[in-house]
mmCIF file of C-alpha atoms and ligand atoms in Angstrom:
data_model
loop_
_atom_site.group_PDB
_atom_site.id
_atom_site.type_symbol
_atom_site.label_atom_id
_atom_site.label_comp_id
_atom_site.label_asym_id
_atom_site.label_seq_id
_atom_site.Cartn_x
_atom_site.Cartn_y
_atom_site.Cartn_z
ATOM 1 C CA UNK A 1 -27.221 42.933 -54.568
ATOM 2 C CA UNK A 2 -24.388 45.504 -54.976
ATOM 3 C CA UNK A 3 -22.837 46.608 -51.860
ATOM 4 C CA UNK A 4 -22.474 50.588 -51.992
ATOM 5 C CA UNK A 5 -18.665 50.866 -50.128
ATOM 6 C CA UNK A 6 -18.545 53.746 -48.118
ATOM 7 C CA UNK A 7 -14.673 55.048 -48.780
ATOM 8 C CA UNK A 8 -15.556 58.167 -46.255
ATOM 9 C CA UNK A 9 -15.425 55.817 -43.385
ATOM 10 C CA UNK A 10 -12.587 56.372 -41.013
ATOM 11 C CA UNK A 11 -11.091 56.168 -37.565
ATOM 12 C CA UNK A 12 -12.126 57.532 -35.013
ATOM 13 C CA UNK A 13 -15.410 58.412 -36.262
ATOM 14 C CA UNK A 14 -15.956 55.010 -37.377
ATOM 15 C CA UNK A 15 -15.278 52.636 -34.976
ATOM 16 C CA UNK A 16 -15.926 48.900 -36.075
ATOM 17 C CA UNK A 17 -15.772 47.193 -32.919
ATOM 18 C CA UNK A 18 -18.931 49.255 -31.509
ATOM 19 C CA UNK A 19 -21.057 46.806 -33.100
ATOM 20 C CA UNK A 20 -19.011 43.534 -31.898
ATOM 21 C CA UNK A 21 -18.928 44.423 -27.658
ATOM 22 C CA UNK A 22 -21.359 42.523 -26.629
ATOM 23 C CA UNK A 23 -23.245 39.173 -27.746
ATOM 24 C CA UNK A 24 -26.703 41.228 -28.417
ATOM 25 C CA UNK A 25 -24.979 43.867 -30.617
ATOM 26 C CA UNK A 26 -22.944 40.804 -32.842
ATOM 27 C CA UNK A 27 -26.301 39.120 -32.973
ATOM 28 C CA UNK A 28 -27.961 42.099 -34.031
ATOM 29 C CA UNK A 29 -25.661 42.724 -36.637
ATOM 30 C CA UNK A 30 -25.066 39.299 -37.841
ATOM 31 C CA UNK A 31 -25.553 39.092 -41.710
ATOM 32 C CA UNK A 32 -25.953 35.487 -42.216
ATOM 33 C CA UNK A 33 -28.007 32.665 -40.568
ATOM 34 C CA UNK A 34 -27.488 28.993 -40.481
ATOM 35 C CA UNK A 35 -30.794 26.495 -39.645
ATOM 36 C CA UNK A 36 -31.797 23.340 -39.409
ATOM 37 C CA UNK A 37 -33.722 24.126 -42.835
ATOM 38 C CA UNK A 38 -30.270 24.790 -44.726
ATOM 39 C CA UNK A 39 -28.738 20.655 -43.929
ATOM 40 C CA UNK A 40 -29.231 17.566 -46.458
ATOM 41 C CA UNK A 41 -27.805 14.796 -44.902
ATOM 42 C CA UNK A 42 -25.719 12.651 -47.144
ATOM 43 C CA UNK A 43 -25.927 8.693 -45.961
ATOM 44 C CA UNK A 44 -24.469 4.627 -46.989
ATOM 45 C CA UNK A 45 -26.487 1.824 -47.462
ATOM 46 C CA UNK A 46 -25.243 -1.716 -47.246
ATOM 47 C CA UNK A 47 -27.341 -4.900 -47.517
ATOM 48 C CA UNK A 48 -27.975 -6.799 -44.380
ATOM 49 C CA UNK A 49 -29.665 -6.112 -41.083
ATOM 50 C CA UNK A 50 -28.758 -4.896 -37.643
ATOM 51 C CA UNK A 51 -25.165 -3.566 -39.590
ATOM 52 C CA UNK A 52 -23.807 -0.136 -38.869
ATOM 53 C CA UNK A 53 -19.984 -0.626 -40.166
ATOM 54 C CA UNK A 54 -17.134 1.875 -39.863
ATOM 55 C CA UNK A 55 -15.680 4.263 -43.248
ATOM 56 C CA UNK A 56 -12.255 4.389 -42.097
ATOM 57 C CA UNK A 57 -11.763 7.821 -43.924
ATOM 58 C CA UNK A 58 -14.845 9.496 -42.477
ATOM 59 C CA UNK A 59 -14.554 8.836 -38.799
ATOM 60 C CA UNK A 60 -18.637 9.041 -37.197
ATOM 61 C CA UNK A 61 -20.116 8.063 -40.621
ATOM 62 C CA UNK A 62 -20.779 4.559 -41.219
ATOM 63 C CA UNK A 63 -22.725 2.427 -43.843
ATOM 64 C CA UNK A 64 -26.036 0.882 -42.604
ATOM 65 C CA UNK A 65 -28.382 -1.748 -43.593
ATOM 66 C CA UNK A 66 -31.946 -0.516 -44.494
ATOM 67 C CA UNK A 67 -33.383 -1.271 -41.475
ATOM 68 C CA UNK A 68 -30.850 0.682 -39.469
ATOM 69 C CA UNK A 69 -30.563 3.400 -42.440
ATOM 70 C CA UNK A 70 -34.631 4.256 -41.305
ATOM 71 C CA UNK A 71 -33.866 4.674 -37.416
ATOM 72 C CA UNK A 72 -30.588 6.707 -38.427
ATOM 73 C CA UNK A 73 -33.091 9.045 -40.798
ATOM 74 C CA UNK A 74 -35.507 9.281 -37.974
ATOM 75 C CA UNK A 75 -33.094 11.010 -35.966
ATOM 76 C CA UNK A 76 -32.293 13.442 -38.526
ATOM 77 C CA UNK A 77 -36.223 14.220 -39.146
ATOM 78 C CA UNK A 78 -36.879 14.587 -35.755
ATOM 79 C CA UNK A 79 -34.189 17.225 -35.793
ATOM 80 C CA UNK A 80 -35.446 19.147 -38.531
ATOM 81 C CA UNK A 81 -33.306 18.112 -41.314
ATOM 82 C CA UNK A 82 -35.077 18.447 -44.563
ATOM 83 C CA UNK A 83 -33.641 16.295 -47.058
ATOM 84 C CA UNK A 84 -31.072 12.721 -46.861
ATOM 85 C CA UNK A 85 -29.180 11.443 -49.790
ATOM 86 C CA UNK A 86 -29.156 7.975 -50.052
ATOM 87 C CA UNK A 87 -26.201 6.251 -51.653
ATOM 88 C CA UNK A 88 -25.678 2.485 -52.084
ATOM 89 C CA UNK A 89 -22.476 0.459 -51.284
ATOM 90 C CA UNK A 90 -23.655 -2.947 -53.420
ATOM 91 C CA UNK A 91 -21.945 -6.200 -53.214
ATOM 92 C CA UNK A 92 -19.001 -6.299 -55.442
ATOM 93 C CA UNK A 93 -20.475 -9.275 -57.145
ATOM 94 C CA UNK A 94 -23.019 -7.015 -58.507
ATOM 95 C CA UNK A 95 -20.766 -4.488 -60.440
ATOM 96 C CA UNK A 96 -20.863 -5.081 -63.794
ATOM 97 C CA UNK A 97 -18.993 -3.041 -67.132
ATOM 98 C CA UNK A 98 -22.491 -1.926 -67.956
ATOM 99 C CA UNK A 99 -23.699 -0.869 -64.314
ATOM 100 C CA UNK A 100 -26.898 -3.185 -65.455
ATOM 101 C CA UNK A 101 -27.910 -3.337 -61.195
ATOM 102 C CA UNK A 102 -28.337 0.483 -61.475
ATOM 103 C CA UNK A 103 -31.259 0.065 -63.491
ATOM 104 C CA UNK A 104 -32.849 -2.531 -61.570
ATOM 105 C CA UNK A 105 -36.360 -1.491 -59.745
ATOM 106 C CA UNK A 106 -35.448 -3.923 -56.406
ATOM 107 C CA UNK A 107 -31.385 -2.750 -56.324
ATOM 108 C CA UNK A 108 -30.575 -2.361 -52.831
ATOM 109 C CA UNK A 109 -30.951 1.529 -53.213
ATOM 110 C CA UNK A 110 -34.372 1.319 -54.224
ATOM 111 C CA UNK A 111 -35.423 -0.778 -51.759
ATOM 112 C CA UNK A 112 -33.741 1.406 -49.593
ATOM 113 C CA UNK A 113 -35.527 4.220 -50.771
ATOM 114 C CA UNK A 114 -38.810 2.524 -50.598
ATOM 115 C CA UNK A 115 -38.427 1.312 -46.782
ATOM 116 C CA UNK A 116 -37.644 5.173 -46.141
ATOM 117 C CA UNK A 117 -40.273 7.023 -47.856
ATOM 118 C CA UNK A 118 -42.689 4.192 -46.271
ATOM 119 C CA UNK A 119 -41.493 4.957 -42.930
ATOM 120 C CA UNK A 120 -41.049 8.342 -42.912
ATOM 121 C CA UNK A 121 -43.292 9.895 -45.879
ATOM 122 C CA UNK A 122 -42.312 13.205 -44.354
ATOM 123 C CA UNK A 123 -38.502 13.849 -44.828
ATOM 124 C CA UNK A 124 -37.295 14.617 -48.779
ATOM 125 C CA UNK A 125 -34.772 11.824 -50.361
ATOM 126 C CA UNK A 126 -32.638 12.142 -53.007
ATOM 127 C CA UNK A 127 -30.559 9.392 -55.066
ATOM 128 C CA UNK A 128 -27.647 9.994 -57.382
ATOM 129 C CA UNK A 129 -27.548 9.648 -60.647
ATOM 130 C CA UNK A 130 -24.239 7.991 -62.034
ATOM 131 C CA UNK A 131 -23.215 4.776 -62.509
ATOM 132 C CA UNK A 132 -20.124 4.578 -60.723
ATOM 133 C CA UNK A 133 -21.401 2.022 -57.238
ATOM 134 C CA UNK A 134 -22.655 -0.006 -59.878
ATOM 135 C CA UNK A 135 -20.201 -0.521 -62.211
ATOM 136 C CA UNK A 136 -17.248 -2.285 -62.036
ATOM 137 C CA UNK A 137 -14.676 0.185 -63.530
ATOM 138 C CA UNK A 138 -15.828 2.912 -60.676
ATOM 139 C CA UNK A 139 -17.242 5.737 -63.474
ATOM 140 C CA UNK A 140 -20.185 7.398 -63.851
ATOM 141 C CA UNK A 141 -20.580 6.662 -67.287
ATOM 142 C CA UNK A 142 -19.705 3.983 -69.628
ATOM 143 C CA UNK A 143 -16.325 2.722 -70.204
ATOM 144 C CA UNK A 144 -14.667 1.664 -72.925
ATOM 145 C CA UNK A 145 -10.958 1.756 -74.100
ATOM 146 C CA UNK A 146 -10.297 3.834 -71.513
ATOM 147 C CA UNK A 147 -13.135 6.510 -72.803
ATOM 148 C CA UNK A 148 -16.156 7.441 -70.794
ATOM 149 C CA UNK A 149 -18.565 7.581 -73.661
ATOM 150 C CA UNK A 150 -21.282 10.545 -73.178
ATOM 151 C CA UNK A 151 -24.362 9.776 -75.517
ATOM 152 C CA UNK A 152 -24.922 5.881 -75.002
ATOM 153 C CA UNK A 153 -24.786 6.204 -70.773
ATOM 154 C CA UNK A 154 -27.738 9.007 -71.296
ATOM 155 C CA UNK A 155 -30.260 6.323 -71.593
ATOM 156 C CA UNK A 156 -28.869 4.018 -69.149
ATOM 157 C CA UNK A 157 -29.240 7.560 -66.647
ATOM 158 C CA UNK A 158 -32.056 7.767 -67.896
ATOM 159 C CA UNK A 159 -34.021 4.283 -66.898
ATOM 160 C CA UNK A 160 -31.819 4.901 -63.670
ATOM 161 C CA UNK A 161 -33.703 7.752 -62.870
ATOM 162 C CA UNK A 162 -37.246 6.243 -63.466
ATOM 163 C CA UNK A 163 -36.180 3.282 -61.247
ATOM 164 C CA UNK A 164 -35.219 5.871 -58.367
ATOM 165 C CA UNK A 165 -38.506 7.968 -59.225
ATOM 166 C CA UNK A 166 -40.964 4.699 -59.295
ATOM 167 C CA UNK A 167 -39.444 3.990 -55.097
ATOM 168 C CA UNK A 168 -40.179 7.000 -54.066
ATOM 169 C CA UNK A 169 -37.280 9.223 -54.582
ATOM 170 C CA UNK A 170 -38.422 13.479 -54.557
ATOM 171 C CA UNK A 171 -34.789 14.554 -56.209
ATOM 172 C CA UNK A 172 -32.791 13.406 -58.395
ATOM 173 C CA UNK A 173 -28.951 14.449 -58.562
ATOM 174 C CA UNK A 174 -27.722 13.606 -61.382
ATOM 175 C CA UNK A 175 -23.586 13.767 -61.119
ATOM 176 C CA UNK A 176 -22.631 12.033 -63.572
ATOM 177 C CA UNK A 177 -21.593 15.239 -65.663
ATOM 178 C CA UNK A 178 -22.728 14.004 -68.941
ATOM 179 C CA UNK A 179 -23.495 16.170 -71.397
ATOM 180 C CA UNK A 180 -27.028 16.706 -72.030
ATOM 181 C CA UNK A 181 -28.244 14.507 -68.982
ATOM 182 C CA UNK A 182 -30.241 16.655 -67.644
ATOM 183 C CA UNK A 183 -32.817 17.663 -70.318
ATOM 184 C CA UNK A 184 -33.141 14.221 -71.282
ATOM 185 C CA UNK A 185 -34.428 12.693 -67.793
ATOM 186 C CA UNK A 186 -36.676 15.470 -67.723
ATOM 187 C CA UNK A 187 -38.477 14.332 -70.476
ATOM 188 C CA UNK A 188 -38.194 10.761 -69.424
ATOM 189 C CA UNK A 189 -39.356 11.594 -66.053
ATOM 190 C CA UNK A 190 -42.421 13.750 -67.412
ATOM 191 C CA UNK A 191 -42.917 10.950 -70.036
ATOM 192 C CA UNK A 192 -43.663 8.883 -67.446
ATOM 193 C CA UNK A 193 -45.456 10.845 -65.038
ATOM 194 C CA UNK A 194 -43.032 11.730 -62.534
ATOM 195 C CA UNK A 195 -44.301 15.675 -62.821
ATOM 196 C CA UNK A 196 -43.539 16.894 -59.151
ATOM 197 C CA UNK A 197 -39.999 14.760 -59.212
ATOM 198 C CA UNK A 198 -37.207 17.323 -58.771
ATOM 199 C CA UNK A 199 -33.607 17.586 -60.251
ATOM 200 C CA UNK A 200 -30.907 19.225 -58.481
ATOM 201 C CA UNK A 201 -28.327 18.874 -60.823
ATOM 202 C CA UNK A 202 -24.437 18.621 -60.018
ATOM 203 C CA UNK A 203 -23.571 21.499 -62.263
ATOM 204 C CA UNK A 204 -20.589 22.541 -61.035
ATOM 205 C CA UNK A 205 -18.523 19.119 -60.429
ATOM 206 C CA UNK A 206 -15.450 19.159 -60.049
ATOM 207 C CA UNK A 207 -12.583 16.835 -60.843
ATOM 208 C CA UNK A 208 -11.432 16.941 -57.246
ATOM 209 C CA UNK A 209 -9.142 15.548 -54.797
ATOM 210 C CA UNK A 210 -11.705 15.414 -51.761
ATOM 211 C CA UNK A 211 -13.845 12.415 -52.603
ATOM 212 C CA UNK A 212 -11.553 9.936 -52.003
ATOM 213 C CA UNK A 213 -13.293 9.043 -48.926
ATOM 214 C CA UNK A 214 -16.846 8.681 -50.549
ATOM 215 C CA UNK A 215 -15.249 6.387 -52.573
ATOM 216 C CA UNK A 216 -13.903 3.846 -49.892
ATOM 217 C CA UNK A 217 -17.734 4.347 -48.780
ATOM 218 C CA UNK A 218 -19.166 3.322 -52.055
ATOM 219 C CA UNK A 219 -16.493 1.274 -52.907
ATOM 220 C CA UNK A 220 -15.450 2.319 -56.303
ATOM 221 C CA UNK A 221 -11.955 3.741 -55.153
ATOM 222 C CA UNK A 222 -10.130 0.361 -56.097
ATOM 223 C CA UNK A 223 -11.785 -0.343 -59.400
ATOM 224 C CA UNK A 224 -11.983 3.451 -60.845
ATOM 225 C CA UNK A 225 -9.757 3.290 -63.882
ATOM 226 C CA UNK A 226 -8.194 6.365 -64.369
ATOM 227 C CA UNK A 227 -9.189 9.368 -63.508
ATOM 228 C CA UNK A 228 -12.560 11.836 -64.006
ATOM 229 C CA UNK A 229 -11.017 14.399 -65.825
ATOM 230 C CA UNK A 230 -12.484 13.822 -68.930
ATOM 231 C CA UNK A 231 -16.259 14.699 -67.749
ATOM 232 C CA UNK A 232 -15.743 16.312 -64.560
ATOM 233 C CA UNK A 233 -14.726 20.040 -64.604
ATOM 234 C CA UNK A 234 -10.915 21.631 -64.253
ATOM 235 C CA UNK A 235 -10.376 23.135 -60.732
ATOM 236 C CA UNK A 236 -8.726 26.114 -62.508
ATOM 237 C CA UNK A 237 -12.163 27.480 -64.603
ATOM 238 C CA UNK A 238 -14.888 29.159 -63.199
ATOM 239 C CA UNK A 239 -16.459 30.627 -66.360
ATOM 240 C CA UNK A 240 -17.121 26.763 -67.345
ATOM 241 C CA UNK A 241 -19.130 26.512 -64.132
ATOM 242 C CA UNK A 242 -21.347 29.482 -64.774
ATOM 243 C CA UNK A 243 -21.960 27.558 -68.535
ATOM 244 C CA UNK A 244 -22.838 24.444 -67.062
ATOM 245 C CA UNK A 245 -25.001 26.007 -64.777
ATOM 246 C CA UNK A 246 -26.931 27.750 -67.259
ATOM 247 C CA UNK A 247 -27.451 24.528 -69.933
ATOM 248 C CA UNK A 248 -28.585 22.672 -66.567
ATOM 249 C CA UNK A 249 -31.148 24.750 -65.841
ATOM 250 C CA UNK A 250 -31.891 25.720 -69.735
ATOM 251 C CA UNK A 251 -32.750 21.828 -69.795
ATOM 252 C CA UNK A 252 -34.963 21.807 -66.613
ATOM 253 C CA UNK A 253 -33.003 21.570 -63.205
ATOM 254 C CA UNK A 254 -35.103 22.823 -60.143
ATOM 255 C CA UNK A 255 -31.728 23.168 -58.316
ATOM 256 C CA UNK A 256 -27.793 23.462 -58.494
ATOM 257 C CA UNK A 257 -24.798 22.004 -56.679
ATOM 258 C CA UNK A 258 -21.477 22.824 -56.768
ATOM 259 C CA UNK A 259 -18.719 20.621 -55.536
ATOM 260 C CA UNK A 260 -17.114 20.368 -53.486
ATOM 261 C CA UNK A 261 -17.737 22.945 -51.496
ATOM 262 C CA UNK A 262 -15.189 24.955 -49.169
ATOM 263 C CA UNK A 263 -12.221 25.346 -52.089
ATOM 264 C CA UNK A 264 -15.211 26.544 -54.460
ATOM 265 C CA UNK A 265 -17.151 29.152 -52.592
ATOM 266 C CA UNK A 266 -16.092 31.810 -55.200
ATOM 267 C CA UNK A 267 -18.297 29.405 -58.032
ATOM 268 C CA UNK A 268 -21.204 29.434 -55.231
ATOM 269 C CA UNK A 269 -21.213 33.118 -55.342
ATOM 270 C CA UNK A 270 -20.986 33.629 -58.861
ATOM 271 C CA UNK A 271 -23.744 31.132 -60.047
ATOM 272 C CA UNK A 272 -25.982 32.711 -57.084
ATOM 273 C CA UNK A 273 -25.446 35.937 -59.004
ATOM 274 C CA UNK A 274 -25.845 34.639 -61.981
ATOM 275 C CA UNK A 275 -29.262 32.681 -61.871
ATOM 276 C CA UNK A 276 -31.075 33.503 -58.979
ATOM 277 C CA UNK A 277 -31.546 29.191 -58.697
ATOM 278 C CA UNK A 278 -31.686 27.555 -55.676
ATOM 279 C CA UNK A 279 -28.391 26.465 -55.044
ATOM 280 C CA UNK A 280 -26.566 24.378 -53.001
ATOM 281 C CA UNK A 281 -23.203 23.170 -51.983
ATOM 282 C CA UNK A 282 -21.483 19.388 -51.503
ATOM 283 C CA UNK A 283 -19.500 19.694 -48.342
ATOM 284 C CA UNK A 284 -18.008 16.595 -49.540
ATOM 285 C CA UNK A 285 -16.375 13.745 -47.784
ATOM 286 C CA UNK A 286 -12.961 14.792 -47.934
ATOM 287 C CA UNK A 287 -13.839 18.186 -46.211
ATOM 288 C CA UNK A 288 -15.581 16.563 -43.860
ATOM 289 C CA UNK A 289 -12.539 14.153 -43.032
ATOM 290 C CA UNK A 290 -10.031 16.771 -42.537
ATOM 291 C CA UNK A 291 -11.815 18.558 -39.922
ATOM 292 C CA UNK A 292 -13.093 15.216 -38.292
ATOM 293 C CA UNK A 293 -9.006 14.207 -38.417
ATOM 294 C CA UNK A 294 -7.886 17.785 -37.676
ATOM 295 C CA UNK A 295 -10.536 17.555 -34.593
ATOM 296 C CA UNK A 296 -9.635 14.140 -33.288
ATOM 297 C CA UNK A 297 -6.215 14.747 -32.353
ATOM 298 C CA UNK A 298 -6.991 17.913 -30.679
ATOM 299 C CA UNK A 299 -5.698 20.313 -33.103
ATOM 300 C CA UNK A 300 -9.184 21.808 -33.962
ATOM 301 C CA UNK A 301 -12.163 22.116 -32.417
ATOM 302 C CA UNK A 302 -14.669 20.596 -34.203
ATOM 303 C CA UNK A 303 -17.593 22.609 -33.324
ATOM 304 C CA UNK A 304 -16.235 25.651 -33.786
ATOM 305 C CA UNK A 305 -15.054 24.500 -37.266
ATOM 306 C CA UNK A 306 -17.900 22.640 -38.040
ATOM 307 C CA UNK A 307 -20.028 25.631 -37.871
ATOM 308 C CA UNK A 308 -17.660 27.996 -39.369
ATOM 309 C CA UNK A 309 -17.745 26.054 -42.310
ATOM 310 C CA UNK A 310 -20.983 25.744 -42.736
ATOM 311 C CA UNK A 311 -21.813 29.205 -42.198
ATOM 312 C CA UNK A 312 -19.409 29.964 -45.071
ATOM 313 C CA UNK A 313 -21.492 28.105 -47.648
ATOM 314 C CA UNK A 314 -24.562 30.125 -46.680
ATOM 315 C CA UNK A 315 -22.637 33.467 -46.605
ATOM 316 C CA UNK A 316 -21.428 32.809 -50.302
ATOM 317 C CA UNK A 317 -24.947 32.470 -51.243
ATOM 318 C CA UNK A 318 -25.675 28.574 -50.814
ATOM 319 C CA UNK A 319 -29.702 28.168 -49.760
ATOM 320 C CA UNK A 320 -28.161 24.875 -48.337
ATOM 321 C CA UNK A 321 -25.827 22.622 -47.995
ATOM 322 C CA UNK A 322 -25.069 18.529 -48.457
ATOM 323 C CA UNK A 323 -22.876 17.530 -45.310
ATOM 324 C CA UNK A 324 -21.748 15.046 -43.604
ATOM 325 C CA UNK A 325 -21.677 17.173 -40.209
ATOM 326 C CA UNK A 326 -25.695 17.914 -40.980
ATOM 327 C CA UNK A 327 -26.738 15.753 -37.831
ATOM 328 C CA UNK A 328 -24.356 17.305 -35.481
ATOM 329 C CA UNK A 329 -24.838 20.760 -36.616
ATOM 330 C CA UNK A 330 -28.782 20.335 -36.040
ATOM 331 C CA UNK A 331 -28.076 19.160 -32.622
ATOM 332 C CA UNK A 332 -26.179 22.166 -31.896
ATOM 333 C CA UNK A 333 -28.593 24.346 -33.833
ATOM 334 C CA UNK A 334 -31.072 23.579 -32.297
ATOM 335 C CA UNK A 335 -29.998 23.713 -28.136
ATOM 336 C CA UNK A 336 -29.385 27.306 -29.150
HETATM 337 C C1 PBG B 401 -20.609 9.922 -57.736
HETATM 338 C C2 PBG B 401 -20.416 10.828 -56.605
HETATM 339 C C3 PBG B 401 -19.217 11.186 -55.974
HETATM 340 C C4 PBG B 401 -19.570 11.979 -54.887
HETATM 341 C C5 PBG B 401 -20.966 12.114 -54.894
HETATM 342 N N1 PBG B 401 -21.463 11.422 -55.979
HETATM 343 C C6 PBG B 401 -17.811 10.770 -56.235
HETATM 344 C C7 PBG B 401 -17.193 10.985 -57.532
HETATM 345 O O1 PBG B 401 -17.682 11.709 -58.397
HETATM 346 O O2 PBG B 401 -16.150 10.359 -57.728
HETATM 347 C C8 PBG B 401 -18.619 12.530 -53.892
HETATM 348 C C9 PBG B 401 -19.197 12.960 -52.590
HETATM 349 C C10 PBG B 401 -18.222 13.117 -51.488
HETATM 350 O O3 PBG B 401 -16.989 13.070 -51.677
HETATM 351 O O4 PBG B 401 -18.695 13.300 -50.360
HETATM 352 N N2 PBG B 401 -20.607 10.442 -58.991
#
């Protein structure tokens, strides 16, 4: 909604800090509210059991085996959070040039996803879909001399999607950033009978700096060839963003994403504006590593930050948010 500016405000008539003396007069004027309801907590799988192993670049995030991975999600459903993301860091063995373990129904994701939704039938999970922790040059599509090629991933997305849908998964992200990806596992889902099965598509994806650390997590950083410029979007456009947007949900997405998250905010507002969708940001990995850094040598304080941040996302007009700091900010949200 249009804000109607007031240019007949002035001093000492108006005086701004009247409504910021005391805590009940900033609460009662506080525009924007961050809960519980707003998190999706993105987590690492690894095969095994009893393993919870360090991500060097995201300091307090680790990878876990399944049977950890279902305690870990506990925690986060008993504080409220929503919705996890589940993402798979498979034996290197596994990646292949044609991602062919993404597709199968017992990859360790799946199983993953099955243990989860057995367990804990209550809390929302969502899988990406892109090839990149299953193949073995780190993309999310097909490779081949040094092209990513668009139309013969889509069915490989595609079956990826079914296998996903068929564990258990509720949403599927696909950020892969394909063309046409979108409308076609729709129709593949619906083919198949996966009705209430939700996309949230990565619309707005950007060819960004800050996911270096998800990629130690997934391990893809050492065998990406190359670089993601040629399917993932140019930090300088925003008009692109509102078109990708609009062909997402033209083709069926439930849901947006833009990412990352805190050097976009102006992209969250606009395709708020725009399409009235729910939307939501990535507060991706390397966001969440420089205030985690930033934090740990006493130069921030995380809390404070952490929160900040967060709030940002909803005041630009996210409904919610993919973080890293979802479990902490739920524990804070919800002492107060
Ligand atoms: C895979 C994918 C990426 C992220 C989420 N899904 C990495 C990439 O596109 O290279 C990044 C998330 C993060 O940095 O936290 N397509």
């Amino acid at each position: 909604m249009e804000k109607i500016i007031k240019f007949t405000e002035h001093f000492p008539s108006t005086r701004m800090r009247r409504n910021r003396k005391n805590s009940w007069a900033r609460r009662l004027t506080s525009e924007t509210h961050l809960s519980v309801d707003d998190l999706i907590w993105p987590t690492f799988v690894i095969e095994g059991s009893g393993e919870k192993k360090r991500i060097k670049s995201m300091p307090g995030v680790y990878c876990y085996s399944i049977d950890v991975l279902v305690d870990e999600i506990r925690i986060a459903y008993e504080l409220g959070i929503p919705l996890v993301a589940i993402f798979p860091h498979i034996d290197e063995k596994l990646k292949t040039p044609d991602a062919r373990e993404a597709v199968n129904p017992d990859n360790l994701l799946c199983r993953a996803v099955r243990e989860v939704k057995q367990k804990l039938p209550e809390v929302g999970v969502m899988c990406d879909v892109a090839l990149d922790p299953f193949s073995s040059d780190g993309h999310d599509g097909l490779y081949q001399n040094g092209q990513i090629l668009n139309d013969e991933t889509l069915p490989i997305l595609c079956a990826q999607a079914l296998v996903q849908a068929e564990a258990g998964c509720d949403i599927i992200g696909p950020s892969d950033m394909m063309d046409g990806r979108v409308g076609q596992i729709r129709a593949s889902l619906d083919e198949n009978k996966f009705l209430d099965v939700s996309i949230m598509a990565y619309s707005a994806k950007y060819a960004s700096g800050f996911y270096g650390p998800f990629r130690d997590a997934v391990g893809s950083s050492k065998n990406l060839k190359g670089d993601k410029k040629t399917y993932q979007m140019d930090p300088t456009n925003s008009d692109e963003a509102i078109r990708e947007a609009g062909m997402d949900i033209a083709e069926g997405a439930d849901m947006v994403m833009i990412k990352p998250g805190l050097p976009y905010l102006d992209v969250i507002k606009l395709i708020k504006q725009c399409f009235c969708v729910p939307t939501f940001a990535y507060n991706v990995s390397g966001e969440y590593a420089m205030l985690k850094a930033a934090s740990e040598v006493g130069w921030l304080d995380y809390n404070t930050v952490m929160l900040e941040t967060l709030t940002s996302f909803k005041r630009a007009g996210a409904d919610g948010i993919l973080t890293y700091h979802a479990r902490e900010a739920a524990l804070i949200l919800k002492k107060s």
